[in-house]
mmCIF file of N, CA and C in Angstrom:
data_model
loop_
_atom_site.group_PDB
_atom_site.id
_atom_site.type_symbol
_atom_site.label_atom_id
_atom_site.label_comp_id
_atom_site.label_asym_id
_atom_site.label_seq_id
_atom_site.Cartn_x
_atom_site.Cartn_y
_atom_site.Cartn_z
ATOM 1 N N MET A 832 0.815 -1.201 0.000
ATOM 2 C CA MET A 832 0.000 0.000 0.000
ATOM 3 C C MET A 832 0.863 1.271 0.000
ATOM 4 N N THR A 833 2.006 1.208 0.666
ATOM 5 C CA THR A 833 2.848 2.397 0.705
ATOM 6 C C THR A 833 3.485 2.692 -0.645
ATOM 7 N N VAL A 834 3.714 1.661 -1.441
ATOM 8 C CA VAL A 834 4.276 1.878 -2.778
ATOM 9 C C VAL A 834 3.286 2.649 -3.638
ATOM 10 N N VAL A 835 2.011 2.315 -3.508
ATOM 11 C CA VAL A 835 0.981 3.014 -4.278
ATOM 12 C C VAL A 835 0.892 4.463 -3.840
ATOM 13 N N ARG A 836 0.997 4.708 -2.547
ATOM 14 C CA ARG A 836 0.931 6.090 -2.048
ATOM 15 C C ARG A 836 2.127 6.917 -2.501
ATOM 16 N N LYS A 837 3.263 6.281 -2.648
ATOM 17 C CA LYS A 837 4.449 7.006 -3.112
ATOM 18 C C LYS A 837 4.443 7.202 -4.622
ATOM 19 N N ALA A 838 3.874 6.250 -5.347
ATOM 20 C CA ALA A 838 3.883 6.325 -6.811
ATOM 21 C C ALA A 838 2.757 7.187 -7.363
ATOM 22 N N ALA A 839 1.671 7.343 -6.621
ATOM 23 C CA ALA A 839 0.514 8.091 -7.128
ATOM 24 C C ALA A 839 0.847 9.544 -7.472
ATOM 25 N N PRO A 840 1.536 10.305 -6.602
ATOM 26 C CA PRO A 840 1.871 11.679 -6.999
ATOM 27 C C PRO A 840 2.806 11.741 -8.204
ATOM 28 N N LEU A 841 3.706 10.766 -8.308
ATOM 29 C CA LEU A 841 4.640 10.764 -9.436
ATOM 30 C C LEU A 841 3.908 10.509 -10.749
ATOM 31 N N LEU A 842 3.047 9.508 -10.756
ATOM 32 C CA LEU A 842 2.282 9.217 -11.973
ATOM 33 C C LEU A 842 1.276 10.325 -12.270
ATOM 34 N N GLY A 843 0.690 10.895 -11.220
ATOM 35 C CA GLY A 843 -0.226 12.020 -11.422
ATOM 36 C C GLY A 843 0.481 13.226 -12.014
ATOM 37 N N GLY A 844 1.689 13.505 -11.521
ATOM 38 C CA GLY A 844 2.470 14.609 -12.068
ATOM 39 C C GLY A 844 2.828 14.395 -13.523
ATOM 40 N N LEU A 845 3.195 13.170 -13.859
ATOM 41 C CA LEU A 845 3.501 12.855 -15.256
ATOM 42 C C LEU A 845 2.267 13.029 -16.132
ATOM 43 N N GLY A 846 1.119 12.593 -15.644
ATOM 44 C CA GLY A 846 -0.130 12.754 -16.399
ATOM 45 C C GLY A 846 -0.501 14.213 -16.595
ATOM 46 N N VAL A 847 -0.303 15.028 -15.560
ATOM 47 C CA VAL A 847 -0.582 16.465 -15.677
ATOM 48 C C VAL A 847 0.332 17.092 -16.723
ATOM 49 N N GLY A 848 1.601 16.732 -16.712
ATOM 50 C CA GLY A 848 2.541 17.258 -17.703
ATOM 51 C C GLY A 848 2.180 16.855 -19.117
ATOM 52 N N LEU A 849 1.762 15.599 -19.300
ATOM 53 C CA LEU A 849 1.343 15.142 -20.627
ATOM 54 C C LEU A 849 0.123 15.917 -21.114
ATOM 55 N N LEU A 850 -0.831 16.148 -20.226
ATOM 56 C CA LEU A 850 -2.045 16.875 -20.606
ATOM 57 C C LEU A 850 -1.746 18.331 -20.950
ATOM 58 N N ILE A 851 -0.925 18.990 -20.146
ATOM 59 C CA ILE A 851 -0.567 20.388 -20.429
ATOM 60 C C ILE A 851 0.201 20.487 -21.742
ATOM 61 N N GLY A 852 1.085 19.545 -22.003
ATOM 62 C CA GLY A 852 1.829 19.550 -23.263
ATOM 63 C C GLY A 852 0.923 19.365 -24.463
ATOM 64 N N LEU A 853 -0.048 18.464 -24.333
ATOM 65 C CA LEU A 853 -0.969 18.205 -25.442
ATOM 66 C C LEU A 853 -1.857 19.408 -25.722
ATOM 67 N N LEU A 854 -2.470 19.959 -24.695
ATOM 68 C CA LEU A 854 -3.347 21.114 -24.895
ATOM 69 C C LEU A 854 -2.552 22.371 -25.224
ATOM 70 N N GLY A 855 -1.396 22.529 -24.591
ATOM 71 C CA GLY A 855 -0.585 23.721 -24.803
ATOM 72 C C GLY A 855 -0.039 23.849 -26.207
ATOM 73 N N ALA A 856 0.198 22.737 -26.876
ATOM 74 C CA ALA A 856 0.716 22.785 -28.244
ATOM 75 C C ALA A 856 -0.256 23.483 -29.183
ATOM 76 N N PHE A 857 -1.530 23.414 -28.884
ATOM 77 C CA PHE A 857 -2.525 24.047 -29.744
ATOM 78 C C PHE A 857 -2.953 25.421 -29.224
ATOM 79 N N VAL A 858 -2.968 25.615 -27.920
ATOM 80 C CA VAL A 858 -3.381 26.901 -27.352
ATOM 81 C C VAL A 858 -2.302 27.963 -27.541
ATOM 82 N N GLN A 859 -1.033 27.578 -27.524
ATOM 83 C CA GLN A 859 0.063 28.553 -27.602
ATOM 84 C C GLN A 859 0.067 29.349 -28.896
ATOM 85 N N ALA A 860 -0.599 28.891 -29.915
ATOM 86 C CA ALA A 860 -0.598 29.593 -31.202
ATOM 87 C C ALA A 860 -1.553 30.783 -31.225
ATOM 88 N N HIS A 861 -2.441 30.905 -30.254
ATOM 89 C CA HIS A 861 -3.424 31.990 -30.262
ATOM 90 C C HIS A 861 -2.772 33.312 -29.888
ATOM 91 N N ARG A 862 -3.265 34.368 -30.532
ATOM 92 C CA ARG A 862 -2.731 35.703 -30.288
ATOM 93 C C ARG A 862 -3.799 36.736 -30.598
ATOM 94 N N SER A 863 -3.593 37.934 -30.102
ATOM 95 C CA SER A 863 -4.453 39.067 -30.420
ATOM 96 C C SER A 863 -3.613 40.107 -31.143
ATOM 97 N N ILE A 864 -4.192 40.716 -32.165
ATOM 98 C CA ILE A 864 -3.493 41.752 -32.922
ATOM 99 C C ILE A 864 -4.245 43.057 -32.736
ATOM 100 N N LEU A 865 -3.583 44.031 -32.138
ATOM 101 C CA LEU A 865 -4.159 45.358 -31.947
ATOM 102 C C LEU A 865 -3.600 46.271 -33.026
ATOM 103 N N ILE A 866 -4.485 46.864 -33.807
ATOM 104 C CA ILE A 866 -4.067 47.713 -34.918
ATOM 105 C C ILE A 866 -4.225 49.171 -34.514
ATOM 106 N N PHE A 867 -3.139 49.921 -34.643
ATOM 107 C CA PHE A 867 -3.154 51.349 -34.394
ATOM 108 C C PHE A 867 -3.088 52.063 -35.737
ATOM 109 N N ALA A 868 -2.833 53.343 -35.760
ATOM 110 C CA ALA A 868 -2.861 54.128 -36.988
ATOM 111 C C ALA A 868 -2.009 53.490 -38.094
ATOM 112 N N ASP A 869 -0.740 53.347 -37.880
ATOM 113 C CA ASP A 869 0.119 52.750 -38.898
ATOM 114 C C ASP A 869 0.969 51.608 -38.337
ATOM 115 N N ARG A 870 0.647 51.169 -37.128
ATOM 116 C CA ARG A 870 1.397 50.092 -36.487
ATOM 117 C C ARG A 870 0.442 49.091 -35.876
ATOM 118 N N TYR A 871 0.993 47.970 -35.492
ATOM 119 C CA TYR A 871 0.169 46.971 -34.820
ATOM 120 C C TYR A 871 0.975 46.314 -33.701
ATOM 121 N N LEU A 872 0.242 45.781 -32.753
ATOM 122 C CA LEU A 872 0.842 45.125 -31.604
ATOM 123 C C LEU A 872 0.271 43.714 -31.505
ATOM 124 N N VAL A 873 1.138 42.731 -31.447
ATOM 125 C CA VAL A 873 0.718 41.336 -31.340
ATOM 126 C C VAL A 873 0.929 40.885 -29.894
ATOM 127 N N ILE A 874 -0.139 40.424 -29.262
ATOM 128 C CA ILE A 874 -0.070 39.931 -27.887
ATOM 129 C C ILE A 874 -0.224 38.414 -27.921
ATOM 130 N N PRO A 875 0.820 37.677 -27.575
ATOM 131 C CA PRO A 875 0.757 36.208 -27.619
ATOM 132 C C PRO A 875 0.122 35.638 -26.349
ATOM 133 N N TRP A 876 -1.172 35.838 -26.178
ATOM 134 C CA TRP A 876 -1.824 35.434 -24.937
ATOM 135 C C TRP A 876 -1.862 33.922 -24.774
ATOM 136 N N GLY A 877 -1.815 33.169 -25.841
ATOM 137 C CA GLY A 877 -1.792 31.712 -25.727
ATOM 138 C C GLY A 877 -0.537 31.223 -25.027
ATOM 139 N N VAL A 878 0.611 31.785 -25.399
ATOM 140 C CA VAL A 878 1.877 31.412 -24.767
ATOM 141 C C VAL A 878 1.851 31.784 -23.292
ATOM 142 N N LEU A 879 1.363 32.974 -22.987
ATOM 143 C CA LEU A 879 1.327 33.427 -21.597
ATOM 144 C C LEU A 879 0.432 32.543 -20.739
ATOM 145 N N ILE A 880 -0.724 32.169 -21.264
ATOM 146 C CA ILE A 880 -1.649 31.322 -20.505
ATOM 147 C C ILE A 880 -1.047 29.938 -20.269
ATOM 148 N N VAL A 881 -0.511 29.332 -21.307
ATOM 149 C CA VAL A 881 0.026 27.973 -21.167
ATOM 150 C C VAL A 881 1.231 27.952 -20.231
ATOM 151 N N LEU A 882 2.123 28.922 -20.342
ATOM 152 C CA LEU A 882 3.278 28.945 -19.446
ATOM 153 C C LEU A 882 2.851 29.200 -18.006
ATOM 154 N N GLY A 883 1.847 30.044 -17.810
ATOM 155 C CA GLY A 883 1.321 30.262 -16.460
ATOM 156 C C GLY A 883 0.719 29.002 -15.865
ATOM 157 N N VAL A 884 -0.041 28.271 -16.675
ATOM 158 C CA VAL A 884 -0.632 27.007 -16.211
ATOM 159 C C VAL A 884 0.462 25.979 -15.924
ATOM 160 N N LEU A 885 1.479 25.932 -16.764
ATOM 161 C CA LEU A 885 2.577 24.985 -16.556
ATOM 162 C C LEU A 885 3.301 25.262 -15.243
ATOM 163 N N ILE A 886 3.645 26.515 -15.004
ATOM 164 C CA ILE A 886 4.370 26.869 -13.781
ATOM 165 C C ILE A 886 3.502 26.637 -12.550
ATOM 166 N N ALA A 887 2.228 27.030 -12.617
ATOM 167 C CA ALA A 887 1.324 26.806 -11.483
ATOM 168 C C ALA A 887 1.141 25.316 -11.210
ATOM 169 N N SER A 888 1.073 24.519 -12.248
ATOM 170 C CA SER A 888 0.919 23.069 -12.064
ATOM 171 C C SER A 888 2.170 22.451 -11.456
ATOM 172 N N ILE A 889 3.323 22.878 -11.915
ATOM 173 C CA ILE A 889 4.574 22.352 -11.360
ATOM 174 C C ILE A 889 4.672 22.684 -9.875
ATOM 175 N N ARG A 890 4.403 23.928 -9.526
ATOM 176 C CA ARG A 890 4.472 24.317 -8.113
ATOM 177 C C ARG A 890 3.376 23.643 -7.300
ATOM 178 N N GLY A 891 2.184 23.520 -7.860
ATOM 179 C CA GLY A 891 1.091 22.863 -7.141
ATOM 180 C C GLY A 891 1.386 21.404 -6.855
ATOM 181 N N VAL A 892 1.921 20.703 -7.842
ATOM 182 C CA VAL A 892 2.270 19.291 -7.642
ATOM 183 C C VAL A 892 3.425 19.169 -6.652
ATOM 184 N N ALA A 893 4.400 20.059 -6.733
ATOM 185 C CA ALA A 893 5.538 20.002 -5.807
ATOM 186 C C ALA A 893 5.091 20.243 -4.371
ATOM 187 N N LEU A 894 4.255 21.243 -4.167
ATOM 188 C CA LEU A 894 3.796 21.544 -2.813
ATOM 189 C C LEU A 894 2.777 20.528 -2.323
ATOM 190 N N GLY A 895 1.930 20.039 -3.209
ATOM 191 C CA GLY A 895 0.913 19.070 -2.812
ATOM 192 C C GLY A 895 1.480 17.713 -2.459
ATOM 193 N N SER A 896 2.537 17.319 -3.131
ATOM 194 C CA SER A 896 3.127 16.003 -2.877
ATOM 195 C C SER A 896 4.384 16.081 -2.015
ATOM 196 N N SER A 897 4.854 17.287 -1.723
ATOM 197 C CA SER A 897 6.114 17.503 -0.994
ATOM 198 C C SER A 897 7.269 16.763 -1.663
ATOM 199 N N SER A 898 7.271 16.796 -2.989
ATOM 200 C CA SER A 898 8.284 16.056 -3.734
ATOM 201 C C SER A 898 8.718 16.850 -4.961
ATOM 202 N N ARG A 899 10.012 17.068 -5.068
ATOM 203 C CA ARG A 899 10.528 17.711 -6.275
ATOM 204 C C ARG A 899 10.495 16.760 -7.460
ATOM 205 N N ALA A 900 10.568 15.472 -7.181
ATOM 206 C CA ALA A 900 10.538 14.485 -8.266
ATOM 207 C C ALA A 900 9.219 14.554 -9.021
ATOM 208 N N ALA A 901 8.122 14.740 -8.311
ATOM 209 C CA ALA A 901 6.820 14.864 -8.973
ATOM 210 C C ALA A 901 6.780 16.127 -9.826
ATOM 211 N N ALA A 902 7.382 17.212 -9.336
ATOM 212 C CA ALA A 902 7.430 18.452 -10.114
ATOM 213 C C ALA A 902 8.258 18.262 -11.378
ATOM 214 N N TRP A 903 9.379 17.558 -11.268
ATOM 215 C CA TRP A 903 10.211 17.300 -12.443
ATOM 216 C C TRP A 903 9.502 16.394 -13.434
ATOM 217 N N LEU A 904 8.648 15.495 -12.945
ATOM 218 C CA LEU A 904 7.903 14.635 -13.861
ATOM 219 C C LEU A 904 6.836 15.418 -14.620
ATOM 220 N N VAL A 905 6.262 16.454 -13.994
ATOM 221 C CA VAL A 905 5.342 17.329 -14.735
ATOM 222 C C VAL A 905 6.091 17.968 -15.896
ATOM 223 N N LEU A 906 7.268 18.501 -15.610
ATOM 224 C CA LEU A 906 8.069 19.137 -16.658
ATOM 225 C C LEU A 906 8.507 18.128 -17.714
ATOM 226 N N ALA A 907 8.893 16.935 -17.293
ATOM 227 C CA ALA A 907 9.314 15.904 -18.250
ATOM 228 C C ALA A 907 8.165 15.492 -19.164
ATOM 229 N N GLY A 908 6.963 15.371 -18.615
ATOM 230 C CA GLY A 908 5.798 15.046 -19.440
ATOM 231 C C GLY A 908 5.508 16.141 -20.444
ATOM 232 N N TRP A 909 5.603 17.397 -20.003
ATOM 233 C CA TRP A 909 5.358 18.528 -20.902
ATOM 234 C C TRP A 909 6.401 18.557 -22.019
ATOM 235 N N ILE A 910 7.672 18.398 -21.655
ATOM 236 C CA ILE A 910 8.735 18.429 -22.663
ATOM 237 C C ILE A 910 8.575 17.285 -23.653
ATOM 238 N N GLY A 911 8.263 16.097 -23.160
ATOM 239 C CA GLY A 911 8.110 14.944 -24.049
ATOM 240 C C GLY A 911 7.021 15.133 -25.082
ATOM 241 N N VAL A 912 5.850 15.577 -24.641
ATOM 242 C CA VAL A 912 4.738 15.781 -25.580
ATOM 243 C C VAL A 912 5.027 16.951 -26.505
ATOM 244 N N THR A 913 5.621 18.012 -25.990
ATOM 245 C CA THR A 913 5.910 19.183 -26.817
ATOM 246 C C THR A 913 6.920 18.843 -27.909
ATOM 247 N N ILE A 914 7.947 18.095 -27.582
ATOM 248 C CA ILE A 914 8.922 17.698 -28.601
ATOM 249 C C ILE A 914 8.276 16.776 -29.629
ATOM 250 N N PHE A 915 7.436 15.864 -29.160
ATOM 251 C CA PHE A 915 6.744 14.962 -30.085
ATOM 252 C C PHE A 915 5.855 15.745 -31.053
ATOM 253 N N LEU A 916 5.126 16.746 -30.550
ATOM 254 C CA LEU A 916 4.233 17.524 -31.409
ATOM 255 C C LEU A 916 4.982 18.558 -32.244
ATOM 256 N N ALA A 917 6.220 18.875 -31.881
ATOM 257 C CA ALA A 917 7.015 19.807 -32.684
ATOM 258 C C ALA A 917 7.709 19.107 -33.843
ATOM 259 N N SER A 918 7.736 17.788 -33.816
ATOM 260 C CA SER A 918 8.359 17.059 -34.923
ATOM 261 C C SER A 918 7.339 16.819 -36.030
ATOM 262 N N GLU A 919 7.840 16.716 -37.232
ATOM 263 C CA GLU A 919 6.977 16.558 -38.406
ATOM 264 C C GLU A 919 6.477 15.118 -38.513
ATOM 265 N N THR A 920 5.189 14.970 -38.799
ATOM 266 C CA THR A 920 4.611 13.636 -38.952
ATOM 267 C C THR A 920 4.851 13.121 -40.368
ATOM 268 N N ALA A 921 4.432 11.893 -40.628
ATOM 269 C CA ALA A 921 4.612 11.304 -41.958
ATOM 270 C C ALA A 921 3.832 12.075 -43.016
ATOM 271 N N GLY A 922 2.710 12.654 -42.626
ATOM 272 C CA GLY A 922 1.904 13.428 -43.570
ATOM 273 C C GLY A 922 2.382 14.856 -43.743
ATOM 274 N N GLY A 923 3.412 15.260 -42.997
ATOM 275 C CA GLY A 923 3.949 16.607 -43.121
ATOM 276 C C GLY A 923 3.321 17.601 -42.164
ATOM 277 N N ASP A 924 2.427 17.139 -41.288
ATOM 278 C CA ASP A 924 1.775 18.041 -40.340
ATOM 279 C C ASP A 924 2.686 18.305 -39.152
ATOM 280 N N ILE A 925 2.495 19.485 -38.568
ATOM 281 C CA ILE A 925 3.278 19.867 -37.400
ATOM 282 C C ILE A 925 2.385 20.722 -36.509
ATOM 283 N N ALA A 926 2.386 20.462 -35.199
ATOM 284 C CA ALA A 926 1.522 21.203 -34.279
ATOM 285 C C ALA A 926 2.212 22.450 -33.745
ATOM 286 N N VAL A 927 3.496 22.368 -33.478
ATOM 287 C CA VAL A 927 4.260 23.509 -32.975
ATOM 288 C C VAL A 927 5.241 23.898 -34.069
ATOM 289 N N SER A 928 4.955 24.988 -34.772
ATOM 290 C CA SER A 928 5.812 25.400 -35.890
ATOM 291 C C SER A 928 7.028 26.162 -35.367
ATOM 292 N N SER A 929 7.776 26.803 -36.256
ATOM 293 C CA SER A 929 8.993 27.505 -35.844
ATOM 294 C C SER A 929 8.841 28.993 -36.096
ATOM 295 N N GLY A 930 8.415 29.699 -35.089
ATOM 296 C CA GLY A 930 8.301 31.145 -35.138
ATOM 297 C C GLY A 930 8.757 31.711 -33.803
ATOM 298 N N ALA A 931 8.693 33.018 -33.662
ATOM 299 C CA ALA A 931 9.143 33.647 -32.417
ATOM 300 C C ALA A 931 8.280 33.218 -31.234
ATOM 301 N N ARG A 932 6.962 33.139 -31.434
ATOM 302 C CA ARG A 932 6.064 32.697 -30.355
ATOM 303 C C ARG A 932 6.361 31.264 -29.947
ATOM 304 N N GLN A 933 6.611 30.424 -30.912
ATOM 305 C CA GLN A 933 6.859 29.021 -30.616
ATOM 306 C C GLN A 933 8.199 28.832 -29.891
ATOM 307 N N TRP A 934 9.204 29.615 -30.285
ATOM 308 C CA TRP A 934 10.476 29.544 -29.580
ATOM 309 C C TRP A 934 10.326 30.064 -28.158
ATOM 310 N N ALA A 935 9.538 31.112 -27.974
ATOM 311 C CA ALA A 935 9.281 31.608 -26.619
ATOM 312 C C ALA A 935 8.559 30.552 -25.793
ATOM 313 N N TYR A 936 7.643 29.828 -26.433
ATOM 314 C CA TYR A 936 6.913 28.757 -25.750
ATOM 315 C C TYR A 936 7.859 27.626 -25.352
ATOM 316 N N LEU A 937 8.694 27.174 -26.260
ATOM 317 C CA LEU A 937 9.599 26.058 -25.979
ATOM 318 C C LEU A 937 10.680 26.429 -24.964
ATOM 319 N N LEU A 938 11.407 27.502 -25.236
ATOM 320 C CA LEU A 938 12.495 27.886 -24.344
ATOM 321 C C LEU A 938 11.980 28.449 -23.025
ATOM 322 N N GLY A 939 10.927 29.259 -23.096
ATOM 323 C CA GLY A 939 10.345 29.801 -21.869
ATOM 324 C C GLY A 939 9.801 28.715 -20.971
ATOM 325 N N GLY A 940 9.131 27.736 -21.559
ATOM 326 C CA GLY A 940 8.610 26.632 -20.764
ATOM 327 C C GLY A 940 9.714 25.810 -20.129
ATOM 328 N N ALA A 941 10.772 25.546 -20.881
ATOM 329 C CA ALA A 941 11.883 24.756 -20.340
ATOM 330 C C ALA A 941 12.614 25.509 -19.230
ATOM 331 N N ILE A 942 12.877 26.792 -19.440
ATOM 332 C CA ILE A 942 13.622 27.573 -18.447
ATOM 333 C C ILE A 942 12.768 27.848 -17.216
ATOM 334 N N LEU A 943 11.552 28.370 -17.416
ATOM 335 C CA LEU A 943 10.691 28.678 -16.273
ATOM 336 C C LEU A 943 10.226 27.418 -15.558
ATOM 337 N N GLY A 944 9.975 26.360 -16.314
ATOM 338 C CA GLY A 944 9.580 25.100 -15.693
ATOM 339 C C GLY A 944 10.698 24.509 -14.852
ATOM 340 N N SER A 945 11.926 24.591 -15.338
ATOM 341 C CA SER A 945 13.068 24.104 -14.556
ATOM 342 C C SER A 945 13.245 24.919 -13.283
ATOM 343 N N ALA A 946 13.063 26.224 -13.395
ATOM 344 C CA ALA A 946 13.174 27.070 -12.207
ATOM 345 C C ALA A 946 12.073 26.747 -11.201
ATOM 346 N N ALA A 947 10.851 26.526 -11.684
ATOM 347 C CA ALA A 947 9.739 26.215 -10.782
ATOM 348 C C ALA A 947 9.916 24.853 -10.127
ATOM 349 N N ALA A 948 10.471 23.892 -10.845
ATOM 350 C CA ALA A 948 10.673 22.554 -10.277
ATOM 351 C C ALA A 948 11.842 22.519 -9.302
ATOM 352 N N THR A 949 12.767 23.463 -9.422
ATOM 353 C CA THR A 949 13.942 23.489 -8.560
ATOM 354 C C THR A 949 13.658 24.140 -7.211
ATOM 355 N N LEU A 950 12.648 24.985 -7.136
ATOM 356 C CA LEU A 950 12.339 25.667 -5.880
ATOM 357 C C LEU A 950 12.026 24.655 -4.786
ATOM 358 N N PRO A 951 12.314 25.008 -3.526
ATOM 359 C CA PRO A 951 12.049 24.060 -2.443
ATOM 360 C C PRO A 951 10.558 23.770 -2.282
ATOM 361 N N THR A 952 10.269 22.584 -1.756
ATOM 362 C CA THR A 952 8.870 22.183 -1.593
ATOM 363 C C THR A 952 8.279 22.665 -0.283
ATOM 364 N N ARG A 953 9.114 23.051 0.654
ATOM 365 C CA ARG A 953 8.642 23.583 1.934
ATOM 366 C C ARG A 953 9.254 24.955 2.151
ATOM 367 N N PRO A 954 8.521 25.861 2.802
ATOM 368 C CA PRO A 954 9.110 27.174 3.074
ATOM 369 C C PRO A 954 10.284 27.059 4.049
ATOM 370 N N PHE A 955 11.278 27.884 3.836
ATOM 371 C CA PHE A 955 12.463 27.882 4.691
ATOM 372 C C PHE A 955 12.137 28.586 5.994
ATOM 373 N N ARG A 956 12.397 27.904 7.096
ATOM 374 C CA ARG A 956 12.164 28.488 8.422
ATOM 375 C C ARG A 956 13.462 28.402 9.218
ATOM 376 N N PRO A 957 14.103 29.537 9.442
ATOM 377 C CA PRO A 957 15.352 29.483 10.214
ATOM 378 C C PRO A 957 15.068 29.097 11.666
ATOM 379 N N SER A 958 15.991 28.373 12.261
ATOM 380 C CA SER A 958 15.771 27.934 13.647
ATOM 381 C C SER A 958 16.452 28.827 14.651
#
């Protein structure tokens, strides 16, 4: 019974990472374009939302399970699915293309996710 209790947060974290990677590959492409007189501003709200959900999930799993390993498994699941969807299929389809938003999504997720998974699982209390 104790093995199941120890493995459940790890498998749950991996499942959360897989789900965020799958949904995030399609949501990250959304953006808003604000047109001004002769200029425009592109707001990549899809990338911001997905990275926010990824970081919140990593920290939530780390704090909920008191385990950094579970947090790293969330990130590993996200990276695995994201790399799989960024590669070209036999039919030539690709879910995560190569643009500035997509690079921000890939590198930002890897860097911010690693930072979130590295943070301690308990608050530091000096004695």
